[in-house]
Amino acid sequence: AQTVTQSQPEMSVQEAETVTLSCTYDTSESDYYLFWYKQPPSRQMILVIRQEAYKQQNATENRFSVNFQKAAKSFSLKISDSQLGDAAMYFCAYKLTEKLVFGKGTKLTVNP
Amino acid sequence: EAGVTQFPSHSVIEKGQTVTLRCDPISGHDNLYWYRRVMGKEIKFLLHFVKESKQDESGMPNNRFLAERTGGTYSTLKVQPAELEDSGVYFCASRGSGTPRTNEQFFGPGTRLTVL
């Protein structure tokens, strides 16, 4: 069965600095999808970034980028120039068919 | 465009009672998903509808849970009778059809269920 592990329950970063959230997963498949979702306090979960496993190039979305290491089954999220609005729970997720398999989440605090 | 909405936002019930959660997906989205997050654990998939049909209900914990999507619009998730371990946050998500599998699932704000 596919599993997703986020080993950092909590992380903190100073405003304007860079932080990396880690995620590893386990699968025997070769074609799948990976996502990072963000859930701000008391708000809806939104998609931050996605990566197709068949693409070697790492996905980027403005200040958010991933380091996708397929052989190592690692999918970390880098947030550059952190802003106060980045404070949230971040969930890493894997998708093969229709359902998403999530990690436990990392709570990110941004300090002014 | 309105997002995915869920009602109620919070529900506190006693063990043995019945609770019904509702999800309204984004208009026109044929795919609807239910997920649940028990405190301190992963968000787990419960089931997937395509229109009114259940495509995958492999994540439903037991027969105390009943999901419906009559008419292929909104969905309800009924828990009867509720047990203490049912406490958690229940998320609904929707996705448009005719799009790649990578297409985003849009999540609702969740319903926090507390069973006392």
mmCIF file of C-alpha atoms in Angstrom:
data_model
loop_
_atom_site.group_PDB
_atom_site.id
_atom_site.type_symbol
_atom_site.label_atom_id
_atom_site.label_comp_id
_atom_site.label_asym_id
_atom_site.label_seq_id
_atom_site.Cartn_x
_atom_site.Cartn_y
_atom_site.Cartn_z
ATOM 1 C CA ALA A 1 0.000 0.000 0.000
ATOM 2 C CA GLN A 2 1.125 3.502 -0.707
ATOM 3 C CA THR A 3 2.203 5.562 2.274
ATOM 4 C CA VAL A 4 3.350 9.143 2.706
ATOM 5 C CA THR A 5 5.619 10.241 5.541
ATOM 6 C CA GLN A 6 6.192 13.769 6.728
ATOM 7 C CA SER A 7 8.847 13.530 9.405
ATOM 8 C CA GLN A 8 8.580 17.118 10.641
ATOM 9 C CA PRO A 9 5.429 17.693 12.713
ATOM 10 C CA GLU A 10 6.368 21.354 13.151
ATOM 11 C CA MET A 11 8.745 23.788 11.510
ATOM 12 C CA SER A 12 9.428 27.464 11.932
ATOM 13 C CA VAL A 13 11.071 30.051 9.716
ATOM 14 C CA GLN A 14 11.888 33.721 9.919
ATOM 15 C CA GLU A 15 10.063 36.001 7.555
ATOM 16 C CA ALA A 16 11.958 36.434 4.263
ATOM 17 C CA GLU A 17 14.027 33.303 4.816
ATOM 18 C CA THR A 18 13.814 29.901 3.155
ATOM 19 C CA VAL A 19 12.427 26.712 4.609
ATOM 20 C CA THR A 20 12.241 23.166 3.298
ATOM 21 C CA LEU A 21 9.544 20.691 4.285
ATOM 22 C CA SER A 22 10.323 17.045 3.764
ATOM 23 C CA CYS A 23 8.148 14.270 2.415
ATOM 24 C CA THR A 24 8.892 10.685 1.502
ATOM 25 C CA TYR A 25 6.542 8.134 0.057
ATOM 26 C CA ASP A 26 6.402 4.478 -0.708
ATOM 27 C CA THR A 27 5.071 3.046 -3.926
ATOM 28 C CA SER A 28 5.884 0.362 -6.460
ATOM 29 C CA GLU A 29 4.289 2.337 -9.277
ATOM 30 C CA SER A 30 6.203 4.362 -11.839
ATOM 31 C CA ASP A 31 3.544 6.798 -13.038
ATOM 32 C CA TYR A 32 1.867 8.765 -10.284
ATOM 33 C CA TYR A 33 1.339 12.286 -9.033
ATOM 34 C CA LEU A 34 2.526 14.194 -6.007
ATOM 35 C CA PHE A 35 1.029 17.272 -4.427
ATOM 36 C CA TRP A 36 1.614 19.751 -1.662
ATOM 37 C CA TYR A 37 -1.511 21.178 -0.094
ATOM 38 C CA LYS A 38 -1.677 24.086 2.333
ATOM 39 C CA GLN A 39 -4.335 24.593 4.984
ATOM 40 C CA PRO A 40 -4.205 27.986 6.731
ATOM 41 C CA PRO A 41 -5.824 28.176 10.164
ATOM 42 C CA SER A 42 -9.603 27.816 9.941
ATOM 43 C CA ARG A 43 -9.508 27.920 6.160
ATOM 44 C CA GLN A 44 -9.836 25.532 3.275
ATOM 45 C CA MET A 45 -7.047 23.349 2.026
ATOM 46 C CA ILE A 46 -5.620 24.609 -1.248
ATOM 47 C CA LEU A 47 -3.196 23.143 -3.743
ATOM 48 C CA VAL A 48 0.266 24.669 -3.631
ATOM 49 C CA ILE A 49 2.140 22.665 -6.223
ATOM 50 C CA ARG A 50 1.950 19.389 -8.136
ATOM 51 C CA GLN A 51 4.490 17.086 -9.767
ATOM 52 C CA GLU A 52 3.993 14.351 -12.332
ATOM 53 C CA ALA A 53 6.350 11.465 -11.604
ATOM 54 C CA TYR A 54 7.266 10.998 -15.254
ATOM 55 C CA LYS A 55 8.630 14.534 -15.436
ATOM 56 C CA GLN A 56 12.220 14.907 -14.350
ATOM 57 C CA GLN A 57 12.032 18.670 -14.078
ATOM 58 C CA ASN A 58 11.122 19.936 -10.646
ATOM 59 C CA ALA A 59 7.875 21.898 -10.461
ATOM 60 C CA THR A 60 7.946 25.536 -9.397
ATOM 61 C CA GLU A 61 5.179 27.992 -8.567
ATOM 62 C CA ASN A 62 6.507 31.440 -7.749
ATOM 63 C CA ARG A 63 8.165 31.167 -4.313
ATOM 64 C CA PHE A 64 7.333 27.473 -4.012
ATOM 65 C CA SER A 65 9.454 24.767 -5.569
ATOM 66 C CA VAL A 66 9.954 21.068 -5.084
ATOM 67 C CA ASN A 67 12.948 18.780 -5.025
ATOM 68 C CA PHE A 68 11.655 15.557 -6.546
ATOM 69 C CA GLN A 69 13.972 12.593 -6.200
ATOM 70 C CA LYS A 70 12.137 9.682 -7.777
ATOM 71 C CA ALA A 71 14.675 6.981 -6.982
ATOM 72 C CA ALA A 72 14.785 8.063 -3.362
ATOM 73 C CA LYS A 73 11.007 8.551 -3.280
ATOM 74 C CA SER A 74 11.455 11.988 -1.844
ATOM 75 C CA PHE A 75 9.377 15.091 -2.565
ATOM 76 C CA SER A 76 10.392 18.106 -0.494
ATOM 77 C CA LEU A 77 8.855 21.564 -0.676
ATOM 78 C CA LYS A 78 10.996 24.679 -0.574
ATOM 79 C CA ILE A 79 9.417 27.992 0.325
ATOM 80 C CA SER A 80 11.593 30.979 -0.519
ATOM 81 C CA ASP A 81 11.221 34.477 0.894
ATOM 82 C CA SER A 82 8.752 33.231 3.493
ATOM 83 C CA GLN A 83 5.804 35.464 4.249
ATOM 84 C CA LEU A 84 3.491 35.634 7.242
ATOM 85 C CA GLY A 85 0.707 34.314 5.055
ATOM 86 C CA ASP A 86 2.632 31.112 4.485
ATOM 87 C CA ALA A 87 1.869 30.015 8.039
ATOM 88 C CA ALA A 88 -0.293 26.910 7.729
ATOM 89 C CA MET A 89 -0.441 23.137 7.875
ATOM 90 C CA TYR A 90 1.256 21.653 4.832
ATOM 91 C CA PHE A 91 0.231 18.238 3.598
ATOM 92 C CA CYS A 92 2.147 16.129 1.149
ATOM 93 C CA ALA A 93 -0.047 13.815 -0.937
ATOM 94 C CA TYR A 94 0.376 11.012 -3.436
ATOM 95 C CA LYS A 95 -2.116 10.098 -6.117
ATOM 96 C CA LEU A 96 -2.187 7.028 -8.349
ATOM 97 C CA THR A 97 -5.829 6.603 -9.229
ATOM 98 C CA GLU A 98 -8.508 8.892 -7.879
ATOM 99 C CA LYS A 99 -7.804 9.000 -4.187
ATOM 100 C CA LEU A 100 -5.194 11.096 -2.483
ATOM 101 C CA VAL A 101 -2.942 9.516 0.142
ATOM 102 C CA PHE A 102 -1.788 12.126 2.632
ATOM 103 C CA GLY A 103 0.996 12.495 5.133
ATOM 104 C CA LYS A 104 0.279 13.655 8.670
ATOM 105 C CA GLY A 105 1.185 17.219 7.872
ATOM 106 C CA THR A 106 3.766 19.767 8.939
ATOM 107 C CA LYS A 107 2.726 22.861 10.856
ATOM 108 C CA LEU A 108 4.720 25.830 9.585
ATOM 109 C CA THR A 109 5.122 28.925 11.734
ATOM 110 C CA VAL A 110 6.491 32.116 10.208
ATOM 111 C CA ASN A 111 8.126 34.463 12.679
ATOM 112 C CA PRO A 112 8.179 38.209 11.948
ATOM 113 C CA GLU B 1 -17.553 30.827 -8.576
ATOM 114 C CA ALA B 2 -18.504 29.353 -5.212
ATOM 115 C CA GLY B 3 -16.153 26.793 -3.761
ATOM 116 C CA VAL B 4 -16.937 23.522 -2.066
ATOM 117 C CA THR B 5 -19.147 24.113 0.945
ATOM 118 C CA GLN B 6 -19.825 21.860 3.894
ATOM 119 C CA PHE B 7 -22.458 21.954 6.580
ATOM 120 C CA PRO B 8 -22.322 22.073 9.519
ATOM 121 C CA SER B 9 -18.896 23.463 10.315
ATOM 122 C CA HIS B 10 -19.006 21.854 13.742
ATOM 123 C CA SER B 11 -21.133 19.139 15.262
ATOM 124 C CA VAL B 12 -21.075 17.828 18.809
ATOM 125 C CA ILE B 13 -23.143 14.726 19.481
ATOM 126 C CA GLU B 14 -23.317 11.966 22.022
ATOM 127 C CA LYS B 15 -22.279 8.409 21.397
ATOM 128 C CA GLY B 16 -25.116 6.482 19.827
ATOM 129 C CA GLN B 17 -26.697 9.468 18.113
ATOM 130 C CA THR B 18 -26.949 10.029 14.393
ATOM 131 C CA VAL B 19 -25.273 12.824 12.476
ATOM 132 C CA THR B 20 -25.565 13.801 8.834
ATOM 133 C CA LEU B 21 -22.898 15.864 7.136
ATOM 134 C CA ARG B 22 -23.544 17.652 3.881
ATOM 135 C CA CYS B 23 -21.243 18.638 1.055
ATOM 136 C CA ASP B 24 -22.054 20.886 -1.886
ATOM 137 C CA PRO B 25 -19.409 20.533 -4.588
ATOM 138 C CA ILE B 26 -18.439 23.157 -7.098
ATOM 139 C CA SER B 27 -21.215 23.433 -9.654
ATOM 140 C CA GLY B 28 -20.669 21.070 -12.563
ATOM 141 C CA HIS B 29 -18.114 18.887 -10.812
ATOM 142 C CA ASP B 30 -19.022 15.257 -11.351
ATOM 143 C CA ASN B 31 -16.369 13.866 -9.018
ATOM 144 C CA LEU B 32 -16.936 14.150 -5.298
ATOM 145 C CA TYR B 33 -14.724 12.756 -2.563
ATOM 146 C CA TRP B 34 -15.002 12.343 1.178
ATOM 147 C CA TYR B 35 -11.935 12.266 3.422
ATOM 148 C CA ARG B 36 -11.501 12.173 7.181
ATOM 149 C CA ARG B 37 -8.762 13.303 9.524
ATOM 150 C CA VAL B 38 -8.724 11.817 12.972
ATOM 151 C CA MET B 39 -6.740 13.936 15.445
ATOM 152 C CA GLY B 40 -3.012 13.557 14.983
ATOM 153 C CA LYS B 41 -3.314 11.173 12.069
ATOM 154 C CA GLU B 42 -3.309 11.358 8.312
ATOM 155 C CA ILE B 43 -6.179 12.582 6.216
ATOM 156 C CA LYS B 44 -7.709 9.371 4.913
ATOM 157 C CA PHE B 45 -9.829 8.744 1.858
ATOM 158 C CA LEU B 46 -13.348 7.482 2.498
ATOM 159 C CA LEU B 47 -15.059 7.304 -0.871
ATOM 160 C CA HIS B 48 -15.438 8.705 -4.369
ATOM 161 C CA PHE B 49 -18.584 9.489 -6.338
ATOM 162 C CA VAL B 50 -18.868 10.070 -10.048
ATOM 163 C CA LYS B 51 -22.176 11.814 -10.393
ATOM 164 C CA GLU B 52 -24.524 9.720 -8.271
ATOM 165 C CA SER B 53 -22.532 6.486 -8.501
ATOM 166 C CA LYS B 54 -20.065 5.274 -5.905
ATOM 167 C CA GLN B 55 -16.837 4.550 -7.751
ATOM 168 C CA ASP B 56 -14.711 3.600 -4.786
ATOM 169 C CA GLU B 57 -15.841 3.207 -1.217
ATOM 170 C CA SER B 58 -12.833 1.257 -0.039
ATOM 171 C CA GLY B 59 -12.058 3.753 2.692
ATOM 172 C CA MET B 60 -15.392 3.627 4.473
ATOM 173 C CA PRO B 61 -14.606 2.376 7.974
ATOM 174 C CA ASN B 62 -17.705 0.255 8.574
ATOM 175 C CA ASN B 63 -21.409 -0.028 7.894
ATOM 176 C CA ARG B 64 -22.256 2.736 10.341
ATOM 177 C CA PHE B 65 -21.257 5.141 7.604
ATOM 178 C CA LEU B 66 -23.586 5.778 4.678
ATOM 179 C CA ALA B 67 -22.835 8.199 1.871
ATOM 180 C CA GLU B 68 -25.322 9.287 -0.741
ATOM 181 C CA ARG B 69 -25.354 11.620 -3.684
ATOM 182 C CA THR B 70 -28.855 11.605 -5.044
ATOM 183 C CA GLY B 71 -29.168 13.449 -8.330
ATOM 184 C CA GLY B 72 -25.436 13.794 -8.607
ATOM 185 C CA THR B 73 -25.292 17.180 -6.922
ATOM 186 C CA TYR B 74 -24.756 17.500 -3.184
ATOM 187 C CA SER B 75 -23.715 14.578 -1.021
ATOM 188 C CA THR B 76 -24.504 13.520 2.509
ATOM 189 C CA LEU B 77 -22.498 11.367 4.864
ATOM 190 C CA LYS B 78 -24.497 9.830 7.687
ATOM 191 C CA VAL B 79 -22.984 8.232 10.740
ATOM 192 C CA GLN B 80 -25.411 6.015 12.628
ATOM 193 C CA PRO B 81 -24.853 5.277 15.458
ATOM 194 C CA ALA B 82 -21.859 7.473 16.142
ATOM 195 C CA GLU B 83 -18.982 6.127 18.205
ATOM 196 C CA LEU B 84 -16.198 7.976 20.021
ATOM 197 C CA GLU B 85 -13.622 7.008 17.389
ATOM 198 C CA ASP B 86 -15.662 8.767 14.705
ATOM 199 C CA SER B 87 -14.529 12.140 16.031
ATOM 200 C CA GLY B 88 -12.445 14.084 13.568
ATOM 201 C CA VAL B 89 -12.635 16.471 10.673
ATOM 202 C CA TYR B 90 -14.532 15.311 7.612
ATOM 203 C CA PHE B 91 -13.456 16.896 4.351
ATOM 204 C CA CYS B 92 -15.243 16.916 1.055
ATOM 205 C CA ALA B 93 -13.559 17.625 -2.264
ATOM 206 C CA SER B 94 -14.704 17.887 -5.847
ATOM 207 C CA ARG B 95 -13.107 17.715 -9.274
ATOM 208 C CA GLY B 96 -14.377 18.449 -12.749
ATOM 209 C CA SER B 97 -14.645 15.556 -15.188
ATOM 210 C CA GLY B 98 -13.139 15.423 -18.654
ATOM 211 C CA THR B 99 -9.841 16.684 -17.297
ATOM 212 C CA PRO B 100 -6.539 14.953 -16.633
ATOM 213 C CA ARG B 101 -6.050 12.908 -13.493
ATOM 214 C CA THR B 102 -3.681 15.579 -12.326
ATOM 215 C CA ASN B 103 -6.513 18.007 -12.114
ATOM 216 C CA GLU B 104 -6.904 19.529 -8.744
ATOM 217 C CA GLN B 105 -9.339 18.318 -6.145
ATOM 218 C CA PHE B 106 -10.906 21.372 -4.525
ATOM 219 C CA PHE B 107 -11.494 20.954 -0.847
ATOM 220 C CA GLY B 108 -14.204 22.256 1.414
ATOM 221 C CA PRO B 109 -13.471 23.718 4.848
ATOM 222 C CA GLY B 110 -14.394 20.487 6.618
ATOM 223 C CA THR B 111 -16.873 19.533 9.300
ATOM 224 C CA ARG B 112 -15.433 19.010 12.755
ATOM 225 C CA LEU B 113 -17.313 16.167 14.419
ATOM 226 C CA THR B 114 -16.995 15.546 18.134
ATOM 227 C CA VAL B 115 -18.599 12.469 19.638
ATOM 228 C CA LEU B 116 -18.886 12.561 23.433
#
